[in-house]
CSV table of C-alpha atoms in Angstrom, one decimal:
chain,number,residue,atom,x,y,z
A,26,MET,CA,0.0,0.0,-0.1
A,27,ALA,CA,2.9,2.3,-0.1
A,28,PRO,CA,3.7,5.0,-2.6
A,29,SER,CA,5.0,3.8,-6.1
A,30,THR,CA,8.7,4.0,-4.9
A,31,ARG,CA,8.5,0.7,-3.4
A,32,SER,CA,8.7,-2.3,-5.5
A,33,PRO,CA,5.6,-4.4,-5.7
A,34,SER,CA,5.2,-7.4,-3.4
A,35,SER,CA,5.5,-10.7,-5.0
A,36,PRO,CA,1.8,-11.6,-6.4
A,37,SER,CA,2.5,-15.3,-5.8
A,38,LEU,CA,3.2,-14.6,-2.2
A,39,MET,CA,0.4,-12.0,-1.7
A,40,ALA,CA,-2.4,-14.4,-2.5
A,41,GLY,CA,-5.0,-14.2,0.2
A,42,VAL,CA,-3.2,-11.4,1.9
A,43,PRO,CA,-5.6,-8.7,1.0
A,44,GLU,CA,-8.5,-10.7,2.3
A,45,LEU,CA,-7.0,-11.2,5.5
A,46,LEU,CA,-5.9,-7.6,5.9
A,47,LEU,CA,-9.4,-6.4,4.9
A,48,LEU,CA,-11.3,-8.6,7.2
A,49,THR,CA,-8.9,-8.0,10.2
A,50,LEU,CA,-9.5,-4.1,9.9
A,51,LEU,CA,-13.1,-4.5,9.2
A,52,ALA,CA,-13.5,-6.8,12.1
A,53,GLU,CA,-12.6,-3.6,14.3
A,54,ARG,CA,-14.9,-1.1,12.8
A,55,GLU,CA,-16.7,0.1,9.6
A,56,MET,CA,-14.4,1.7,7.1
A,57,TYR,CA,-14.4,3.0,3.4
A,58,GLY,CA,-11.6,2.5,0.9
A,59,TYR,CA,-9.3,5.4,1.5
A,60,GLU,CA,-9.3,4.7,5.2
A,61,LEU,CA,-8.6,1.1,4.7
A,62,ALA,CA,-5.8,1.8,2.4
A,63,ARG,CA,-4.2,4.3,4.9
A,64,ALA,CA,-4.9,1.7,7.9
A,65,VAL,CA,-3.0,-1.0,5.9
A,66,ALA,CA,-0.1,1.0,5.1
A,67,THR,CA,0.0,2.0,8.8
A,68,LEU,CA,-0.5,-1.4,10.0
A,69,THR,CA,2.0,-3.2,7.8
A,70,ARG,CA,4.5,-0.3,8.3
A,71,GLU,CA,4.2,0.0,4.4
A,72,ALA,CA,5.7,-3.4,4.0
A,73,ILE,CA,3.2,-4.5,1.6
A,74,ALA,CA,3.3,-2.5,-1.8
A,75,MET,CA,0.5,-2.7,-4.1
A,76,GLY,CA,-1.6,-0.1,-5.8
A,77,GLU,CA,-4.4,1.3,-3.6
A,78,GLY,CA,-7.0,0.7,-6.2
A,79,VAL,CA,-6.7,-2.9,-6.0
A,80,LEU,CA,-8.5,-2.8,-2.6
A,81,TYR,CA,-11.9,-2.2,-4.4
A,82,PRO,CA,-12.1,-5.6,-6.3
A,83,ALA,CA,-11.0,-7.4,-3.2
A,84,LEU,CA,-13.7,-5.5,-1.4
A,85,HIS,CA,-16.5,-6.3,-3.9
A,86,SER,CA,-15.5,-9.8,-4.0
A,87,LEU,CA,-15.7,-10.1,-0.2
A,88,GLU,CA,-19.1,-8.6,-0.5
A,89,THR,CA,-20.3,-10.9,-3.3
A,90,ARG,CA,-19.4,-13.8,-1.1
A,91,GLY,CA,-21.4,-12.3,1.7
A,92,LEU,CA,-18.4,-11.7,3.9
A,93,LEU,CA,-18.8,-8.0,4.0
A,94,ARG,CA,-21.7,-5.5,3.6
A,95,ALA,CA,-21.6,-2.2,2.0
A,96,ARG,CA,-23.5,1.0,2.5
A,97,ARG,CA,-23.3,4.4,0.8
A,98,ARG,CA,-23.0,7.4,3.2
A,99,ALA,CA,-22.7,11.2,2.2
A,100,VAL,CA,-19.8,12.7,4.0
A,101,GLY,CA,-18.8,16.3,3.6
A,102,GLY,CA,-20.5,16.4,0.2
A,103,ARG,CA,-18.8,13.3,-1.0
A,104,MET,CA,-20.6,9.9,-1.5
A,105,ARG,CA,-18.7,7.3,0.3
A,106,VAL,CA,-19.2,3.4,0.4
A,107,TYR,CA,-18.5,1.9,4.0
A,108,TYR,CA,-17.7,-1.6,4.5
A,109,SER,CA,-18.5,-3.8,7.6
A,110,ILE,CA,-17.9,-7.4,8.4
A,111,THR,CA,-20.9,-9.8,8.6
A,112,ALA,CA,-21.0,-12.7,11.0
A,113,LYS,CA,-19.7,-15.1,8.1
A,114,GLY,CA,-17.0,-12.6,7.5
A,115,ARG,CA,-15.9,-12.9,11.3
A,116,ARG,CA,-16.0,-16.8,10.9
A,117,ARG,CA,-13.9,-16.6,7.7
A,118,HIS,CA,-11.5,-14.2,9.3
A,119,ALA,CA,-10.9,-16.5,12.4
A,120,ALA,CA,-10.3,-19.2,9.9
A,121,LEU,CA,-8.0,-17.4,7.7
A,122,THR,CA,-6.0,-15.9,10.9
A,123,GLN,CA,-5.5,-19.5,12.1
A,124,GLU,CA,-4.4,-20.9,8.8
A,125,TRP,CA,-2.2,-17.8,8.2
A,126,ARG,CA,-0.3,-18.3,11.6
A,127,ARG,CA,0.2,-21.8,11.0
A,128,ILE,CA,1.9,-21.2,7.4
A,129,ALA,CA,3.8,-18.2,8.7
A,130,GLY,CA,5.1,-20.3,11.7
A,131,GLY,CA,6.1,-23.0,9.3
A,132,VAL,CA,7.8,-20.8,6.9
A,133,GLU,CA,9.6,-19.1,9.8
A,134,LEU,CA,10.8,-22.5,11.1
A,135,ALA,CA,12.0,-23.3,7.6
A,136,LEU,CA,13.9,-20.2,7.1
A,137,ALA,CA,15.4,-20.5,10.5
A,138,GLY,CA,16.5,-24.0,9.8
A,139,GLY,CA,17.9,-23.0,6.6
A,140,ALA,CA,19.9,-20.3,8.0
A,141,ASN,CA,21.3,-22.7,10.7
A,142,ALA,CA,22.1,-25.5,8.3
B,7,MET,CA,-20.3,5.5,-15.6
B,8,ARG,CA,-18.6,8.7,-17.0
B,9,SER,CA,-15.5,9.3,-15.2
B,10,ALA,CA,-12.6,11.9,-15.8
B,11,HIS,CA,-9.9,9.5,-14.9
B,12,PHE,CA,-11.2,6.1,-15.4
B,13,SER,CA,-13.5,6.1,-18.6
B,14,ALA,CA,-10.8,3.9,-20.4
B,15,LEU,CA,-10.8,1.4,-17.5
B,16,SER,CA,-14.4,1.5,-17.2
B,17,GLU,CA,-14.9,0.7,-21.0
B,18,ARG,CA,-12.4,-2.0,-20.9
B,19,LEU,CA,-13.8,-3.7,-17.8
B,20,LEU,CA,-17.3,-3.9,-19.5
B,21,ARG,CA,-15.9,-5.2,-22.8
B,22,ALA,CA,-14.2,-7.8,-20.6
B,23,GLY,CA,-17.6,-8.8,-19.2
B,24,VAL,CA,-17.5,-7.4,-15.9
B,25,ALA,CA,-20.9,-6.7,-14.4
B,26,PRO,CA,-21.9,-3.0,-14.9
B,27,LYS,CA,-22.9,-2.6,-11.3
B,28,HIS,CA,-19.1,-3.7,-10.4
B,29,VAL,CA,-17.7,-1.3,-12.9
B,30,ARG,CA,-19.9,1.8,-11.9
B,31,ARG,CA,-18.9,1.0,-8.0
B,32,THR,CA,-15.3,0.4,-8.9
B,33,VAL,CA,-14.9,3.6,-10.9
B,34,THR,CA,-17.1,5.9,-8.3
B,35,GLU,CA,-14.9,4.4,-5.4
B,36,LEU,CA,-11.6,4.9,-7.3
B,37,GLU,CA,-12.7,8.7,-8.1
B,38,ALA,CA,-13.4,9.3,-4.5
B,39,HIS,CA,-10.2,7.7,-3.5
B,40,LEU,CA,-8.2,9.8,-6.0
B,41,GLN,CA,-9.8,13.0,-4.7
B,42,ASP,CA,-8.9,11.7,-1.1
B,43,ILE,CA,-5.2,11.3,-2.0
B,44,VAL,CA,-5.0,14.6,-4.0
B,45,THR,CA,-6.6,16.3,-0.7
B,46,GLU,CA,-4.0,14.6,1.4
B,47,LEU,CA,-1.0,15.6,-0.9
B,48,ARG,CA,-2.0,19.2,-1.3
B,49,ALA,CA,-2.4,19.5,2.5
B,50,SER,CA,1.3,18.4,2.7
B,51,GLY,CA,2.2,21.2,0.3
B,52,MET,CA,2.6,19.6,-3.1
B,53,PRO,CA,1.5,21.3,-6.2
B,54,ALA,CA,-2.0,20.4,-7.9
B,55,THR,CA,-0.4,19.0,-10.9
B,56,GLN,CA,2.0,16.9,-9.1
B,57,ALA,CA,-0.5,15.7,-6.4
B,58,GLN,CA,-2.8,14.5,-9.3
B,59,ALA,CA,-0.1,12.5,-10.8
B,60,ASP,CA,1.3,11.1,-7.7
B,61,ALA,CA,-2.4,10.2,-6.6
B,62,ARG,CA,-3.1,8.4,-9.9
B,63,ALA,CA,0.3,6.5,-9.2
B,64,ARG,CA,-0.7,5.4,-5.9
B,65,LEU,CA,-3.9,4.0,-7.2
B,66,GLY,CA,-2.2,1.6,-9.6
B,67,SER,CA,-1.9,1.7,-13.4
B,68,ASP,CA,-5.1,0.9,-15.5
B,69,GLU,CA,-3.2,-2.4,-16.4
B,70,THR,CA,-3.0,-3.2,-12.5
B,71,LEU,CA,-6.4,-2.2,-11.7
B,72,ALA,CA,-8.0,-4.2,-14.6
B,73,ALA,CA,-5.9,-7.2,-13.9
B,74,SER,CA,-7.2,-7.1,-10.3
B,75,VAL,CA,-10.7,-6.9,-11.3
B,76,LEU,CA,-10.6,-9.5,-14.0
B,77,ALA,CA,-8.8,-12.0,-11.8
B,78,ARG,CA,-12.2,-12.2,-9.9
B,79,PRO,CA,-14.5,-14.3,-11.9
B,80,GLU,CA,-17.4,-13.7,-9.2
B,81,LEU,CA,-17.4,-10.0,-10.4
B,82,ARG,CA,-18.4,-11.1,-13.9
B,83,SER,CA,-21.8,-10.5,-15.4
B,84,TRP,CA,-24.0,-13.5,-15.5
B,85,ALA,CA,-25.4,-12.4,-18.9
B,86,ARG,CA,-21.8,-12.5,-20.2
B,87,LYS,CA,-21.3,-16.0,-18.5
B,88,ARG,CA,-24.7,-17.4,-20.2
B,89,PRO,CA,-25.7,-15.1,-22.9
B,90,TRP,CA,-27.9,-18.0,-24.5
B,91,ALA,CA,-30.1,-17.7,-21.2
B,92,ALA,CA,-29.7,-14.0,-20.8
B,93,PHE,CA,-30.6,-12.7,-24.2
B,94,THR,CA,-33.0,-15.4,-25.5
B,95,ILE,CA,-34.8,-17.3,-22.7
B,96,VAL,CA,-35.2,-14.3,-20.3
B,97,PRO,CA,-36.6,-12.1,-22.8
B,98,ILE,CA,-39.0,-14.7,-24.0
B,99,VAL,CA,-40.1,-15.4,-20.6
B,100,SER,CA,-40.5,-11.6,-20.0
B,101,PHE,CA,-42.3,-11.0,-23.0
B,102,LEU,CA,-44.8,-14.0,-22.3
B,103,ALA,CA,-45.2,-12.7,-18.8
B,104,ALA,CA,-46.0,-9.2,-20.1
B,105,MET,CA,-48.8,-10.3,-22.5
B,106,ALA,CA,-50.2,-12.5,-19.6
B,107,LEU,CA,-50.1,-9.7,-17.4
B,108,TRP,CA,-51.6,-7.4,-19.8
B,109,ILE,CA,-54.6,-9.9,-20.3
B,110,VAL,CA,-55.2,-10.2,-16.7
B,111,ALA,CA,-55.2,-6.5,-16.2
B,112,PHE,CA,-57.5,-6.1,-19.2
B,113,ILE,CA,-59.9,-8.8,-17.8
B,114,ALA,CA,-59.7,-7.2,-14.3
B,115,VAL,CA,-60.8,-3.8,-15.6
B,116,VAL,CA,-63.6,-5.1,-17.7
B,117,GLU,CA,-65.1,-7.0,-14.7
B,118,THR,CA,-64.8,-4.0,-12.5
B,119,LEU,CA,-66.7,-2.0,-15.1
B,120,LYS,CA,-69.1,-4.8,-15.9
B,121,PRO,CA,-72.1,-2.9,-14.8
B,122,LEU,CA,-71.3,0.3,-16.9
B,123,LEU,CA,-70.5,-1.8,-19.8
B,124,SER,CA,-73.8,-3.8,-19.9
B,125,THR,CA,-75.7,-0.6,-20.5
B,126,SER,CA,-76.8,-0.4,-24.1
B,127,LEU,CA,-75.6,3.3,-24.3
B,128,LEU,CA,-72.0,2.6,-24.2
B,129,LEU,CA,-72.3,-0.4,-26.6
B,130,GLU,CA,-74.2,1.6,-29.1
B,131,ARG,CA,-71.5,4.1,-29.0
B,132,GLY,CA,-69.0,1.4,-29.6
B,133,GLY,CA,-66.6,3.2,-27.4
B,134,VAL,CA,-65.8,0.1,-25.4
B,135,ARG,CA,-65.0,-1.9,-28.6
B,136,SER,CA,-62.9,0.7,-30.1
B,137,ALA,CA,-61.1,1.1,-26.8
B,138,ALA,CA,-60.5,-2.6,-26.5
B,139,GLU,CA,-59.1,-2.8,-29.9
B,140,PHE,CA,-56.9,0.2,-29.4
B,141,LEU,CA,-55.6,-1.5,-26.3
B,142,PHE,CA,-54.9,-4.9,-28.2
B,143,GLY,CA,-53.1,-3.1,-30.8
B,144,VAL,CA,-50.9,-1.3,-28.2
B,145,ALA,CA,-50.2,-4.9,-26.5
B,146,LEU,CA,-49.5,-6.7,-29.9
B,147,TRP,CA,-47.6,-3.9,-31.5
B,148,CYS,CA,-45.7,-2.2,-28.6
B,149,LEU,CA,-44.9,-5.2,-26.3
B,150,PRO,CA,-42.5,-6.9,-28.6
B,151,VAL,CA,-40.8,-3.6,-29.5
B,152,ILE,CA,-40.6,-2.5,-25.7
B,153,VAL,CA,-39.2,-6.1,-24.7
B,154,GLY,CA,-36.8,-6.3,-27.6
B,155,ALA,CA,-35.6,-2.6,-27.0
B,156,LEU,CA,-34.7,-3.7,-23.3
B,157,CYS,CA,-33.0,-6.8,-24.5
B,158,MET,CA,-30.7,-4.8,-26.7
B,159,TRP,CA,-30.3,-2.1,-23.9
B,160,PHE,CA,-29.2,-4.7,-21.7
B,161,ALA,CA,-26.7,-6.2,-24.1
B,162,ALA,CA,-25.4,-2.8,-25.1
B,163,ALA,CA,-24.9,-1.9,-21.1
B,164,ARG,CA,-22.7,-5.2,-20.9
B,165,ARG,CA,-21.0,-4.6,-24.3
B,166,ALA,CA,-22.2,-8.0,-25.2
B,167,GLY,CA,-21.5,-9.3,-28.7
B,168,PRO,CA,-24.6,-8.9,-31.2
B,169,ALA,CA,-25.3,-12.5,-32.1
B,170,TRP,CA,-27.3,-13.6,-29.1
B,171,PRO,CA,-29.2,-10.5,-28.4
B,172,ILE,CA,-30.1,-10.5,-32.1
B,173,ALA,CA,-31.5,-13.8,-31.9
B,174,GLY,CA,-33.5,-13.2,-28.8
B,175,VAL,CA,-35.0,-10.1,-30.6
B,176,ALA,CA,-35.8,-12.4,-33.7
B,177,VAL,CA,-37.7,-14.8,-31.4
B,178,ILE,CA,-39.5,-12.1,-29.7
B,179,ALA,CA,-40.4,-10.4,-32.9
B,180,LEU,CA,-41.8,-13.6,-34.4
B,181,VAL,CA,-43.9,-14.6,-31.4
B,182,GLY,CA,-45.2,-11.2,-30.9
B,183,ALA,CA,-46.0,-11.1,-34.6
B,184,ALA,CA,-47.8,-14.6,-34.4
B,185,ALA,CA,-49.5,-13.3,-31.3
B,186,ASN,CA,-53.3,-12.3,-31.6
B,187,MET,CA,-56.2,-11.0,-29.4
B,188,SER,CA,-59.8,-10.5,-30.2
B,189,LEU,CA,-63.0,-9.5,-28.5
B,190,SER,CA,-66.6,-10.5,-29.6
B,191,TRP,CA,-69.1,-8.3,-27.9
B,192,PRO,CA,-72.5,-9.4,-28.7
B,193,ALA,CA,-75.8,-7.5,-27.5
B,194,PRO,CA,-77.0,-8.7,-24.1
B,195,PRO,CA,-78.0,-11.3,-22.8
B,196,LYS,CA,-75.2,-12.9,-24.8
B,197,ILE,CA,-71.8,-12.5,-22.8
B,198,ALA,CA,-68.9,-11.1,-24.2
B,199,GLN,CA,-65.8,-13.3,-25.4
B,200,PHE,CA,-62.1,-12.5,-25.2
B,201,SER,CA,-59.6,-14.7,-26.9
B,202,ALA,CA,-55.8,-14.6,-27.2
B,203,GLY,CA,-53.2,-17.0,-28.8
B,204,ILE,CA,-50.1,-17.4,-30.8
B,205,GLY,CA,-50.6,-19.1,-34.0
B,206,LEU,CA,-48.7,-19.1,-37.5
B,207,SER,CA,-50.6,-20.2,-40.6
B,208,PRO,CA,-50.2,-19.7,-44.6
B,209,GLU,CA,-53.3,-17.1,-44.2
B,210,ASN,CA,-51.4,-14.9,-41.7
B,211,ALA,CA,-47.8,-15.6,-42.7
B,212,ALA,CA,-47.4,-12.3,-44.7
B,213,GLN,CA,-48.9,-10.1,-42.0
B,214,VAL,CA,-46.6,-12.1,-39.3
B,215,ALA,CA,-43.6,-11.6,-41.5
B,216,MET,CA,-44.3,-7.9,-42.0
B,217,ARG,CA,-44.8,-7.2,-38.2
B,218,CYS,CA,-41.9,-9.2,-37.4
B,219,SER,CA,-39.7,-7.3,-39.6
B,220,LEU,CA,-41.1,-4.0,-38.4
B,221,THR,CA,-40.4,-4.9,-34.7
B,222,MET,CA,-36.8,-6.0,-35.6
B,223,SER,CA,-36.2,-2.8,-37.5
B,224,LEU,CA,-37.4,-0.7,-34.7
B,225,VAL,CA,-35.2,-2.4,-32.2
B,226,LEU,CA,-31.9,-3.2,-34.3
B,227,VAL,CA,-31.6,-0.1,-36.3
B,228,PRO,CA,-30.9,2.2,-33.0
B,229,PHE,CA,-28.8,-0.7,-31.4
B,230,PHE,CA,-26.5,-0.7,-34.7
B,231,LEU,CA,-26.2,3.0,-34.9
B,232,TRP,CA,-25.3,3.1,-31.2
B,233,ARG,CA,-22.7,0.4,-31.8
B,234,ARG,CA,-21.1,2.3,-34.5
B,235,ARG,CA,-20.9,5.5,-32.5
B,236,ILE,CA,-19.3,3.4,-29.6
B,237,ALA,CA,-16.6,2.0,-32.3
B,238,HIS,CA,-15.7,5.4,-33.4
């Protein structure tokens, strides 16, 4: 989510990451796209570089699958689409978090093993 | 779906089969996001032109944005996934449903006005008969054109290829041209009789062909003119 000076994150390693990050943020509170982009950048300390615009297809996809709901709200003369997580989204978030920790833990172990070998 | 910055992206997504509602939302949200970034950059002292360029870069190139949408099949239009159903079965069912609704509405109105209609005064003037014939004409001539035009509009909004929509309009035009309605309204105490059906015979073939051609022309000519304008 960082500015264009950073090289983009590897797409093959990024599969599933936007979904997990968006569900994590929206599990806390309702947000709109720009807010989410800023929050992802802050939360990951700009470690993940991708166009901020690619958030929207991910959000729409999550909404289509019933994991998020969207509502339009006029704020300061601008129409914003706010996203919030559904009960199904919370269950998916819990499952993804667990899976991510298992995979990340495994990769960490492998990397540490490789470094020690 | 007009956008100052994303009209090319919008057209590209529609042509690739993304559902128009997702394209509209994506473009609206990207526009708002772009303005938010520009506001943020301007607040930090960046000149307007530079802020616009940086904001656009932060959102991602059209290529990246299009790829991120197209990678999600769930955002594709169902009409582009199953054009045979969207442009033939749905319009035909809609047309038949519209005809049925029209007939039900007509019978309901007649039943409601029965006490008035049975008076010889109205019958003598022939007003009721003329009104009924006018309404039958409207249903038989206009409904196929309206449903056909809706079918083509639906196809145009999704940038669908012309083959299936034309096939759908041809079937609607044929069924509409072969449809008929009639009312026999003898003097009381005999009761009025309404009949409706779809039929094709050597006797009415010429009339059916003429009505069918007229419906197709009224629907397809504007569609092809629109396609030519878009292509240019």
